[in-house]
């Protein structure tokens, strides 16, 4: 109450006001609502006839659902009657129409509604990630899913109340601090809620004996909650009466429908008789209303402007083929909040999180993931960091985070329909149907499972994970050796030992480029572990000592990011998966990756250290060491076979490079004139050729940018097989090609000459 005098709208002459006050007379309803059941009409199932509005709602419902009006649930009728502000709504209901979007149609009418009777949304994705973290404290979900026939399934009335409280913690509706918040509150109080609210009559279900219809906003949550908050502060009482009928005598809540008695009680509460000013005119005569307006205080006038609003209310949905009620509701919100449609945009993380929830719910419906897994993906159930092989479905948080991505992005031939289902859902949501979009969408849930807080942390993590998982070497199992997704739930030491054995086999075969399933699993788990480890994200660097001899520290986040935090410290700007895949091609790298996973799978994650040197494995050190693939060479006689127990021991340094710096120097040619020197030099040459061939394969797959292709950035899909390649669009300069000819010819002649000599030698033997 003390802050009320700070409201600028209480001083119409304040120089910072951005709008003039709208006259209330003739613009806003100035009389409290009256609940008057009709006489001569059949009683509804709650024992009383409908009002004139209720009868119109029954006809609307019957027409929309192709049934007799008498089949309309009484709770639907009462839900609309409870929020109605004027008698004009009867005609508005009779003008109800079908509105369409890309996902389907819904029957909607625009009514004048009582703002205190409108409930904030449970399907509004705004600030979803932040609100979900609050809901974790209750062990409950932030509901977004809309079921068939506009059904919302909650655990309890308290669950729904917790959602309201969480939303208000994220966006404090009573804030009057920043310039934007002041301008928003002032505009509501001076002009009223001028933009239409949108919502539906939802069927809330908690259990077999708790059910009721209620009108909620989908779009307009901020306007409703801010208006309710400031009305409450002006009147020094609660102005959220949307669930008043849920209250039990002992103070608890039970979800139930509105009844004639509950509507009368709510309308009585709307008089706000305890307010310090007269909220409504005390008489219904024209003279009495004008007298009230002439003598009303600034508080009363501001309150009456926020009391009512226009609202588009949907009562029935007809999804198009392949879509759901949920898709239609989401599309109705998105069309007003996606770029180019409305200046009030959702945050990218909120939009992606909402799409991700739709993807996951579709996977549940098609039995690709369980409800238990879904609860983890949505952050309702938190998986501990500490590893526990007996814990199901996931032994630790790193595995759970990896499973979010593998379940939604990886095209696994053992589950052939799962990835197409994801792509179909994205297509249904009218977003880019590409691996990048799939990875970007579900990376937001991976960040939630990993427990990241704040837009900065979430953005860095999701960027690194999504860019990595869009690549075929992670998501397309058919192109890989083995199936790495099936082993990520094994003990880390078993995965690491398997990676060592695979490395030995690849060296024997002379091809370390192709990774085995254990190598791939180790690299991906380590990438996620390093990026999510809170000890690395909150790492503090020591830069001196204070006067007491205590170390001075500064925060220096050192977890893996998409490209090395802008090249800090001169690190190579290669993507996170490249770092880990390079490391897993070396025994030292395998040891480091195993240590990274172990450090993140303890009860309290710690900074990982190199098992050999004891150095902290910060992002900068990993990038300096592994931004290039190790040069692994040496004859097979330099390694030992794995012991019988299945573990492997490497008795040489596979990352040791051959010194070829003197090959072109005539003074050093003598060192190459024996068998060993010649063999090592040839191995080095082959490695160089392989490295060059890899570069060529990468360059040959580079797609032309949207600008070069001449399409809109939003419509551009770099994964589209029909997209132009840079080599086809731009080509190679003739001088470059001519300049390389002589070197290629020299190499070709050398190899042919050597092969012929080898064949002659074999023939002599």
Coordinates of N, CA and C in Angstrom, one line a residue, residues 218-337:
X218 N -4.6 -18.1 -23.0 CA -3.4 -18.7 -23.6 C -2.5 -17.5 -23.9
X219 N -3.1 -16.5 -24.5 CA -2.4 -15.3 -24.9 C -3.0 -14.1 -24.1
X220 N -2.2 -13.4 -23.4 CA -2.7 -12.3 -22.6 C -2.5 -12.6 -21.1
X221 N -1.6 -13.6 -20.8 CA -1.3 -13.9 -19.4 C -0.7 -12.7 -18.7
X222 N 0.2 -12.0 -19.3 CA 0.8 -10.9 -18.7 C -0.2 -9.8 -18.4
X223 N -1.1 -9.5 -19.4 CA -2.1 -8.4 -19.1 C -3.0 -8.8 -18.0
X224 N -3.4 -10.0 -18.0 CA -4.4 -10.5 -16.9 C -3.7 -10.4 -15.5
X225 N -2.5 -11.0 -15.4 CA -1.9 -11.0 -14.1 C -1.4 -9.6 -13.6
X226 N -1.0 -8.8 -14.5 CA -0.6 -7.4 -14.1 C -1.8 -6.7 -13.7
X227 N -2.9 -6.8 -14.4 CA -4.1 -6.1 -14.1 C -4.6 -6.6 -12.7
X228 N -4.6 -7.9 -12.5 CA -5.1 -8.4 -11.2 C -4.2 -7.9 -10.1
X229 N -2.9 -7.9 -10.3 CA -2.0 -7.5 -9.3 C -2.2 -6.0 -8.9
X230 N -2.4 -5.1 -9.9 CA -2.5 -3.7 -9.5 C -3.9 -3.4 -9.0
X231 N -4.9 -4.1 -9.4 CA -6.2 -4.0 -8.8 C -6.1 -4.4 -7.3
X232 N -5.4 -5.5 -7.1 CA -5.3 -5.9 -5.7 C -4.5 -4.9 -4.8
X233 N -3.5 -4.3 -5.4 CA -2.8 -3.3 -4.6 C -3.6 -2.0 -4.4
X234 N -4.4 -1.6 -5.4 CA -5.2 -0.5 -5.2 C -6.3 -0.7 -4.2
X235 N -6.9 -1.9 -4.2 CA -8.0 -2.2 -3.3 C -7.6 -2.9 -2.0
X236 N -6.3 -3.2 -1.9 CA -5.7 -3.9 -0.7 C -6.4 -5.2 -0.4
X237 N -6.6 -6.0 -1.5 CA -7.3 -7.3 -1.4 C -7.0 -8.1 -2.6
X238 N -7.2 -9.4 -2.6 CA -7.0 -10.2 -3.8 C -7.9 -9.9 -4.9
X239 N -7.4 -9.8 -6.1 CA -8.3 -9.6 -7.3 C -8.2 -10.7 -8.2
X240 N -7.7 -11.9 -7.7 CA -7.7 -13.1 -8.5 C -8.8 -14.0 -7.9
X241 N -9.9 -14.0 -8.6 CA -11.1 -14.8 -8.1 C -11.4 -16.0 -9.0
X242 N -10.4 -16.3 -9.9 CA -10.6 -17.3 -10.9 C -10.9 -18.7 -10.3
X243 N -10.3 -19.0 -9.2 CA -10.5 -20.3 -8.6 C -11.1 -20.2 -7.2
X244 N -11.8 -19.1 -7.0 CA -12.5 -18.9 -5.7 C -13.4 -20.1 -5.4
X245 N -14.0 -20.7 -6.4 CA -15.0 -21.8 -6.2 C -14.3 -23.1 -5.9
X246 N -12.9 -23.1 -5.9 CA -12.2 -24.3 -5.5 C -11.9 -24.4 -4.0
X247 N -12.1 -23.3 -3.3 CA -11.7 -23.2 -1.9 C -12.6 -24.0 -1.0
X248 N -12.0 -24.8 -0.1 CA -12.7 -25.6 0.9 C -12.8 -24.8 2.2
X249 N -13.7 -25.2 3.1 CA -13.7 -24.5 4.4 C -12.5 -24.5 5.2
X250 N -11.7 -25.6 5.0 CA -10.4 -25.7 5.8 C -9.2 -25.0 5.1
X251 N -9.5 -24.3 4.0 CA -8.4 -23.5 3.3 C -7.8 -24.3 2.2
X252 N -8.1 -25.6 2.0 CA -7.5 -26.3 0.9 C -8.3 -26.0 -0.4
X253 N -7.8 -26.6 -1.5 CA -8.5 -26.4 -2.8 C -8.8 -27.8 -3.4
X254 N -9.9 -27.8 -4.1 CA -10.4 -29.0 -4.8 C -10.9 -28.5 -6.2
X255 N -10.4 -29.1 -7.3 CA -10.9 -28.7 -8.6 C -12.3 -29.2 -8.7
X256 N -13.2 -28.3 -9.1 CA -14.6 -28.6 -9.3 C -15.2 -27.5 -10.2
X257 N -16.3 -27.8 -10.8 CA -16.9 -26.9 -11.7 C -17.6 -25.7 -11.0
X258 N -17.9 -24.6 -11.8 CA -18.7 -23.6 -11.2 C -20.2 -24.1 -11.1
X259 N -20.9 -23.6 -10.1 CA -22.3 -23.9 -9.9 C -23.0 -22.5 -9.8
X260 N -24.3 -22.5 -9.8 CA -25.0 -21.2 -9.6 C -24.6 -20.6 -8.3
X261 N -24.4 -21.4 -7.2 CA -24.0 -20.8 -5.9 C -22.6 -20.2 -6.0
X262 N -21.7 -20.9 -6.6 CA -20.3 -20.4 -6.7 C -20.3 -19.2 -7.5
X263 N -21.1 -19.1 -8.6 CA -21.1 -17.9 -9.4 C -21.6 -16.7 -8.6
X264 N -22.7 -16.9 -7.8 CA -23.3 -15.9 -7.0 C -22.2 -15.4 -6.0
X265 N -21.5 -16.4 -5.4 CA -20.5 -16.0 -4.4 C -19.4 -15.2 -5.1
X266 N -19.0 -15.6 -6.3 CA -17.9 -14.9 -7.0 C -18.3 -13.5 -7.3
X267 N -19.6 -13.3 -7.8 CA -20.1 -12.0 -8.2 C -20.2 -11.1 -7.0
X268 N -20.5 -11.8 -5.8 CA -20.6 -11.0 -4.6 C -19.2 -10.5 -4.2
X269 N -18.2 -11.4 -4.4 CA -16.8 -11.0 -4.1 C -16.3 -9.9 -5.0
X270 N -16.9 -9.8 -6.2 CA -16.5 -8.8 -7.2 C -16.9 -7.4 -6.7
X271 N -17.8 -7.3 -5.7 CA -18.1 -5.9 -5.2 C -17.0 -5.3 -4.4
X272 N -16.1 -6.2 -3.9 CA -14.9 -5.7 -3.2 C -15.3 -4.7 -2.1
X273 N -16.2 -5.2 -1.2 CA -16.8 -4.3 -0.2 C -15.8 -3.8 0.8
X274 N -14.6 -4.5 0.9 CA -13.6 -4.1 1.9 C -12.6 -3.1 1.3
X275 N -12.8 -2.7 0.0 CA -11.8 -1.8 -0.6 C -12.0 -0.4 0.0
X276 N -10.9 0.4 0.0 CA -10.9 1.7 0.6 C -11.7 2.8 -0.2
X277 N -12.2 2.4 -1.4 CA -13.0 3.3 -2.2 C -14.2 2.5 -2.8
X278 N -15.2 3.2 -3.3 CA -16.3 2.5 -3.8 C -16.0 2.0 -5.2
X279 N -16.0 0.7 -5.4 CA -15.5 0.1 -6.6 C -16.6 0.3 -7.7
X280 N -17.9 0.1 -7.4 CA -18.9 0.2 -8.4 C -19.9 1.3 -8.0
X281 N -20.7 1.8 -8.9 CA -21.8 2.7 -8.6 C -22.8 1.9 -7.7
X282 N -23.4 2.6 -6.8 CA -24.4 1.9 -5.9 C -25.8 1.8 -6.4
X283 N -26.0 2.5 -7.5 CA -27.3 2.5 -8.1 C -27.2 2.2 -9.6
X284 N -28.3 1.6 -10.2 CA -28.3 1.3 -11.6 C -28.9 2.4 -12.5
X285 N -29.3 3.5 -11.9 CA -29.9 4.6 -12.7 C -28.8 5.3 -13.4
X286 N -29.2 6.0 -14.5 CA -28.2 6.7 -15.3 C -27.6 7.9 -14.5
X287 N -28.5 8.5 -13.7 CA -28.0 9.6 -12.9 C -27.0 9.2 -11.8
X288 N -27.3 8.0 -11.2 CA -26.5 7.5 -10.2 C -25.1 7.1 -10.7
X289 N -25.1 6.5 -11.9 CA -23.8 6.1 -12.6 C -23.0 7.4 -12.9
X290 N -23.6 8.4 -13.4 CA -22.9 9.6 -13.7 C -22.3 10.3 -12.5
X291 N -23.1 10.3 -11.4 CA -22.6 10.8 -10.2 C -21.4 10.1 -9.6
X292 N -21.4 8.7 -9.7 CA -20.3 8.0 -9.3 C -19.0 8.3 -10.1
X293 N -19.2 8.4 -11.4 CA -18.1 8.7 -12.3 C -17.5 10.1 -11.9
X294 N -18.4 11.1 -11.7 CA -17.9 12.4 -11.4 C -17.1 12.5 -10.1
X295 N -17.5 11.6 -9.1 CA -16.8 11.7 -7.8 C -15.8 10.6 -7.6
X296 N -15.5 9.7 -8.6 CA -14.6 8.6 -8.4 C -13.2 9.1 -8.3
X297 N -12.5 8.4 -7.4 CA -11.0 8.7 -7.2 C -10.2 8.2 -8.4
X298 N -8.9 8.6 -8.5 CA -8.0 8.1 -9.5 C -7.9 6.6 -9.3
X299 N -7.9 6.1 -8.1 CA -7.8 4.6 -7.8 C -9.0 3.9 -8.4
X300 N -10.2 4.4 -8.1 CA -11.4 3.8 -8.6 C -11.5 3.7 -10.1
X301 N -11.1 4.8 -10.7 CA -11.2 4.9 -12.2 C -10.1 3.9 -12.8
X302 N -8.9 3.9 -12.2 CA -7.9 3.0 -12.8 C -8.4 1.6 -12.6
X303 N -9.0 1.3 -11.4 CA -9.5 -0.1 -11.2 C -10.6 -0.5 -12.1
X304 N -11.5 0.4 -12.5 CA -12.6 0.0 -13.3 C -12.1 -0.2 -14.8
X305 N -11.1 0.5 -15.1 CA -10.5 0.3 -16.5 C -9.8 -1.1 -16.6
X306 N -9.3 -1.6 -15.5 CA -8.6 -2.9 -15.5 C -9.6 -4.0 -15.3
X307 N -10.8 -3.7 -14.9 CA -11.8 -4.7 -14.4 C -12.3 -5.6 -15.6
X308 N -12.4 -5.1 -16.8 CA -13.0 -5.9 -17.9 C -12.1 -5.8 -19.1
X309 N -12.3 -6.8 -20.0 CA -11.5 -6.8 -21.2 C -12.3 -7.7 -22.2
X310 N -11.9 -7.5 -23.5 CA -12.5 -8.4 -24.5 C -11.6 -9.6 -24.6
X311 N -12.3 -10.8 -24.8 CA -11.5 -12.0 -24.9 C -12.1 -12.9 -26.0
X312 N -11.3 -13.4 -26.8 CA -11.7 -14.5 -27.8 C -11.6 -15.8 -27.1
X313 N -12.8 -16.4 -26.9 CA -12.9 -17.7 -26.2 C -13.2 -18.8 -27.1
X314 N -12.4 -19.9 -27.2 CA -12.7 -21.0 -28.0 C -13.4 -22.1 -27.2
X315 N -14.3 -22.8 -27.8 CA -15.0 -23.8 -27.1 C -15.0 -25.2 -27.7
X316 N -14.5 -25.3 -29.0 CA -14.3 -26.6 -29.7 C -13.2 -26.5 -30.7
X317 N -12.6 -27.6 -31.0 CA -11.4 -27.6 -31.9 C -11.6 -28.8 -32.9
X318 N -11.3 -28.5 -34.1 CA -11.2 -29.5 -35.2 C -9.9 -29.5 -35.8
X319 N -9.0 -30.4 -35.3 CA -7.6 -30.4 -35.9 C -7.7 -31.0 -37.3
X320 N -6.7 -30.5 -38.2 CA -6.6 -31.1 -39.5 C -5.9 -32.4 -39.3
X321 N -5.9 -33.2 -40.4 CA -5.4 -34.6 -40.4 C -3.9 -34.5 -39.9
X322 N -3.6 -35.4 -38.9 CA -2.2 -35.5 -38.4 C -1.9 -34.5 -37.3
X323 N -2.8 -33.6 -37.0 CA -2.6 -32.6 -35.9 C -3.4 -33.0 -34.7
X324 N -3.2 -32.3 -33.6 CA -3.9 -32.5 -32.4 C -4.5 -31.2 -31.9
X325 N -5.4 -31.3 -30.8 CA -5.9 -30.1 -30.2 C -4.7 -29.2 -29.7
X326 N -3.7 -29.8 -29.2 CA -2.6 -29.1 -28.7 C -1.9 -28.3 -29.8
X327 N -1.8 -28.8 -31.0 CA -1.2 -28.1 -32.1 C -2.0 -26.9 -32.5
X328 N -3.3 -27.0 -32.5 CA -4.2 -25.9 -32.8 C -4.0 -24.8 -31.8
X329 N -4.0 -25.1 -30.5 CA -3.9 -24.1 -29.5 C -2.5 -23.4 -29.6
X330 N -1.5 -24.2 -29.8 CA -0.1 -23.6 -29.9 C 0.0 -22.7 -31.1
X331 N -0.6 -23.2 -32.3 CA -0.5 -22.3 -33.5 C -1.2 -21.0 -33.3
X332 N -2.3 -21.0 -32.5 CA -3.1 -19.8 -32.3 C -2.2 -18.8 -31.5
X333 N -1.4 -19.3 -30.6 CA -0.6 -18.4 -29.8 C 0.6 -18.0 -30.7
X334 N 1.2 -18.9 -31.4 CA 2.5 -18.7 -32.1 C 2.3 -17.6 -33.2
X335 N 1.1 -17.6 -33.8 CA 0.9 -16.7 -34.9 C 0.9 -15.2 -34.5
X336 N 0.7 -15.0 -33.2 CA 0.8 -13.6 -32.6 C 2.1 -13.3 -32.0
X337 N 3.0 -14.3 -31.9 CA 4.3 -14.1 -31.2 C 5.5 -14.5 -32.0

